[in-house]
C-alpha cells in the first residue's frame, strides 16, 4: 500500500490584513477569513497571528458536544542538549505538574476529569504537541490552566524527581518493542555529527545518573530548555468550541498573548543524516518477536513544499500499489512476501526518506537481493514510462472527492492533527493541503525518481535467523545487528537491471464512484432511532436503517456469518483464522482499487464465525461485496499461499509471548472468566497439523452450516438493501442448512461466588516489567447497574492515576475502568511496573480502601460535576457514519437491542445519588464487603532484572501477618467446572430471538 502523503511546510505568505484597529482586534497582527474548507463542512474557521506571532486556528461548531484545543511547539528531541538525551520529552511530562498560577500537581487532570475531558502530549524529532478535550461549557477554564504551561511552569524539585520514574518506565516499556528498537537502530547508525543520531526518549541513566556524575542540575536545565525554546513565535494553537468565532477569539487572545515571544528560529536540518559515505549499506538485525522484514530506503530532501503537485504522493501510489502489474503482485507470485508499503516519510524539517518496506516469507529471506532487483526494475519501468498525467489526475480526483465528502473529525483528533499542519502550511491551505492538488509538475516526479538509485540505497533486513552473524549492539535498546557495505558488484548489477515484462502501470480505477447523490425517497426508518428487520428467513436476517444524520453519499454494510463450527475446537479456530488470512490475500489485488476509491473493507473472525464489512461511498459497494462472497462460497486454498499463511498464523500465536505484560494480564483474565476459550498453547499444538485439504473441507462445511445476520445503514433505499441481501442469500450453497436458535446462543461468563478472592499467576520471560490486574465483578449488565459502575469508574479514574502514577510512580501504565464481556461487567485496575505484582496489588488495595473516605468526603457539587461529565460523555454523538453503525450493530450482536441506550441510561444516571454510589462501592469494591467478588492476575517478569528474579524493597515479603490470602487458580478446567455461569443479559426490546425462523 502507499503511505500517506507527507505534508508541506511553507511560511504563511498570504492573508487578509485585519481591519482598522478596534478593541476586538487588540493583540492581533493578522486575521485570515479565507481558509479553504470542504463543501460539506458546517464548521466555521478563522486564522489569527497574535501580536506575539503565535499562529491560531479557531474553529466554531455550535453543535459540538466536546470542545478541544492543541498547542504545538516547533521543537523536539533533536534540540536536546548533547549531554542530556530525553530532555525535551522530560520537559513535556513536567508541564502537566503545576504552574505558578495553578501550583497543584494534578490541577489540570482533575479539572478535565471532573468536566468530561481527556488530555495527552507527545514529543517527536522536531515537534512537541499538547492537546485536550473538555465539555463545551468548561473550555475557557481548561484553556486558562493550559495556557500557563507555556507561561510559568514550576518544575518543582519533588515532581522532577518523581516524574523521572515515569519517563524511565515509559522507556522500559519500549525496550522490547521492535518498532522502537528498529527506529533507534536507524538513528544510531546515522552520522554521529547529526542530531538525528540522538536517543529521544531519555531514561534514568541519561536524565539522572550521568548528569549527577557530571554535576549537572537537571531541574535547572529543564527551566533553561523551556526558557530557550518555548517561544510564542514558533508555536501554533488550534481551539474548537461551540462559541462563535468572535467569542472564541475574545477568550483565546488574552490568554495566549501572555506567552513570551523570544524570537527563536525553529531549527532546520537541510543536511541529511546519511551523507554519501553512509549510503550503499546493508544492515542485518535480530528482532524480539519472530518478524521478517526488508526495508529499502533512499535519503531524499524534505518534499513538503511541493504539496500542490504531490510528487511523493504520485510515486507512493505506484510503488505501493497492490493491483495487477504491481511490484507486490510480482513478489507474491514468487512467494517472497505478503504485503508492502511504499512512500515518503519526513525525518524532521529539512530531510526525508523514500522507502519500500516489505514483509518477508521464509523464502523471501533467501531472496532479499532479488527483491531489491525487482524494486529497481519497477523504478526503471516508471522512468521509461515517464510521469503520466492521467495517473496524477485520477489521484487528484479521488483526493478532491474525499475532501468534499469527508467525515467530520472528532474534536480532539481535529485539533491534534491540524496544530502540526499549521506549522507547515499557509493558513488558508491548512485544511485542504492533504487533499487538493492543483499543479501538475512532472519534472518534480522525475527529480524524485532520479534519487531512487543503487548508489543511494540503504537496506535493512530483520529476521531471527541472523542471530549468529549480528555481532554489533545498539547502545540504547541492546538490539543485535551487523552493518556492512553493499558489494560494488551488487551495486553494478542493480544499476543494469533489465525491464521485467510483468511490471506495468496500474489500469484505470473502475471503483471511482460515478453516483454521489443523496437518496430522497421517504422511508419509515429515517426518523426512527432503531433499525428495522426487513428480511428474516431461516438462513438470514437483515437490519436496515436509512441515515438522516450524516447526509453523505456513503453507507456501511456489515454481515456476520455465524457458525458453531468456527470455535468448536482449537483446530477449527485455527482453520477459521487461516481461512480469513487467505480470503484477504486472494482479494487483495482486486479490492485494492476499491480501497483507493474510498471503499474500506474488512474480513475478520471471532468466536462466532466470520464478519464482512464495507464502508464508504454507496455507489459500488455491491460490486465489491459480490466478489467477497464469491470468494467465500467457492473457496479453494492455493497450497503455496496456504503454507505461507499457516506459517504467519503460527508465528502470530508464538509472538504473543513478546506482547506487553498488561496484554498478558488481560488474556489471563479472559481465560479465567469466559466459559469456553482455547489457550494459546492449545491453538499452537492444533495449528501445526493443519493442511490445505482440511481447510477446503472446513470452509465448505462452514458455509453450509451458517446463519447470516446483516445490517445496512446509510444512503441506501430499502429496495437496494433487500437486493444486496437477496443476492448474498442466493450465492449461499443450495444445500446450506439453517442453524437452530440454540446454536446461536452467545457465550457466557463464569460467576465468582460472593466473598471470593482468586489469583491467577503467569510469567513473562521477555519484558523486565511485571503487571498486576485486579478485577471486581459487579454482575450482569442492566441499565442502573451500568451507570452506577461507570460513575464509580469516572470518579476514581483521576485519583487512581494521580496516586499510583504521579505520586507513587509505580509505573508508566496505570489504568482503571470498566471491563465488559459476555454481558457481565466489573471494575478493573491495571498497573505495569518494575515492582512485584504482589506489592502492586497492596498499593492498589490501599488506594481503593482510601477511596471510601474520598467518596464520603466528596462535596455534593463535585459529585454532580462527575455525574454531569459522565452524562455528557454518554450523550456524545458519533462523528462518523461508521461509528454510529458500530454503535447500533453492537446492540444487535449482543442481542440486547437497546438502540436508544445513551438517552435511557442518562435518564437513570441523573437519579443516582452520592449515597447510592457509596453503597455500590461498599457492596462491590470494599474489602470488608461479604459480597465482593475479586480476581487478581499477576504477570511476573522472569527476564533478567525483572520482578520475578529480585525481591528488592520487601516487595514480596513483609506482608501483613493477618492478611487474607487468595485462592490460586492453577487448573482452569477444574476452576471453571466448579463455578456457575451468569445468565445472558435480558433483551431490552421485544425482538424475535435470532434463529426463530429455523425449524427442523
C-alpha angles and dihedrals in degrees: 000000000000117000118237118278112268117237130248131241121214131146113251099261103166130051146133109268110231118260122263109309113277129156095272089060098047110130093021125115098180139005128201122202097163101079109150111236137174118274090238094049110111095185122101123228137200130178124211137182107203123217088259087056094249109149115227133189114196119199121193118198113164090189097054119122092197131041121208144183137190133188124197126197112202094229134081143164095308083075095054113126107260092242094050112052110189097026095126089051092046089050089053090054093047098054090072092060107077141310133208092263094041106028098169109108097226098033094115097046091042091053093047093045092052090049102046095263140138133196141191143159139203138199121212133172095283106004139059114197130191124186143165143172129212141168108291097246090058099050095105092051092049092046090052092056091040095051090057090065087072097039109043119356116176104215088196118202094241095047091046091054093048100040089055086072090058092051090048092047090050089054091046089053089057100044094091097038110106095210091059093042094052093044091054092044088058090051095044091053092050121098109298088220091062121080089227083078090071132112103239107189100056126206140204091284096054097038102037120006100047096037090050091052089051094045093247115154103219094194090056089048090052091053090046093050091050091046092049103043109020093088123147094228091068095041131096128194133196120191124183120189142148092247121099118268090256092053092047089049091051090054099041103042099061093043098050099033084074091069107104122248105219094173093239120171113228105239121248130190110206089164110087118238087225106058117187094277090060094053126086087050131141121200127191117201137187114223128207093229120048095266130153120196143147125209122193109191133183120193109232135169121263103282099188096106088068093063093127091062100029103208091169090050091052093053094041089054093054102038091044095045117127101192132097114313092020129135089244092054091053092049093047091047088059092046094241103120146005105206141017138191123198130182154090123295128183119235093191137310106319105021140053146164137240108210143177114203118193128184109222132222118214088265091046091063088062091052105046094128091048090052090052089049089055091050090054090046089054092047087049090052090051091051091049092048093047123212107317118214095206091058090052092045092051090053091045091053094047093049093046090051090048090051093049095050098032117152112245109262116233110252099252092048092048097052095042093050098043099043088069093046090053087067091052107038142054106263096248093054097046094107099035107038093093090055117026114074111180107163124072104205110166091174090067090054089051091049092053093044089052089064094056096087136130089248090061100042129120116189128199123186120189122193140128091237091074094066092109098051097042103094100154123086126211105228103224103043101019092238113170112228145145124216120195140163118267108244116258090234090058092050089052091048092052091046091056102044115147122232115275110221096211092060113087143141115284118262118253111285111262093190097067102125114248096182117057101159127127118243111249103182114114121253131179091230094060094086097025121104094214128058118240130234103240099170129032119169131151089267102036147026122193127197120197138188130170113220120241097163110062099030096200127134090253139105141186119226119187131173130183118205100204120196133158087218093069095073100017093119138347092270093054090046090055092044090053091051094048091045089056091048091052094046091053090045095052093045095047098091095047098039099045091083089053090053091051088051093057101268110128113196135180139180113199139168135218138161092291100051136267131338129200122196131180120184130177139053108013095216100089104014092112091059091056094043092052090053092049093049092047089054091050097047097042095038120160119168117236100226094220094049090042092060091048093049093043090054090047091051094049091048089051091055092047093045091062086082089071095051119112117286091244089058088054089051091053090049094049090049091054090049089057099043108036116084094223122023129144115225122233088247092056091046092049093051092048094044094061091066100050119123133191089242090055090051093050090051093045095049090048092051095044095051087052094049102050146116116208120209118182143178127200116191133170138033095001132113122231089247093054091046092052091047091053091049095045090050090052094048091048090055092058113100113275090234094055112132123212122244121242122243092253090055088060097055115124125243118267138224130242114249116224111214119249115275092016125137118190131183128204117190129197133169129228116201096184109058127052090217122086128202140215120198118186121193126190110194114222101183135243122352112260129154100259094037091051094056095041090054093045090049091051090050090048094052094045100043099083098040089047091055093040095051103036100034109024101032105026094029093211092160147316095265112064116155135170126176149106122311116202126183135155091354094306126108144190146156117276130193120189127187123179112196149144088252126091114272091236089061091045090052091054091051092048090047090050090051092049092046089053089049091075093066089039089058093042092050094044110117118239088243093056091045091053090049091056091046092050091046091053092045091052091047091052092048092050107125120230111253096210133053090232091056092051090047093052090049090056093039090052089061090049096049092045087051091226098109099199093150093167092049099136093055095040093049096044089054088058093040092057090061096051112110130206088250091056091049090051091050090051090052093047092050101045108021110024114103090223093057113112087207099053115125112198134178119187122194121195121193103191120198114230092176117118107287091011125138092258092061099045135046101197124167091011090286091159107020125051089063116159110276095228095043114136112243125223124235109251119231105219101148110047096190092050091047095050095043090060096051133079123240123237114243119246115273111264115255112254094215131041098253120156110259114265108263093022088133092058112100128169 
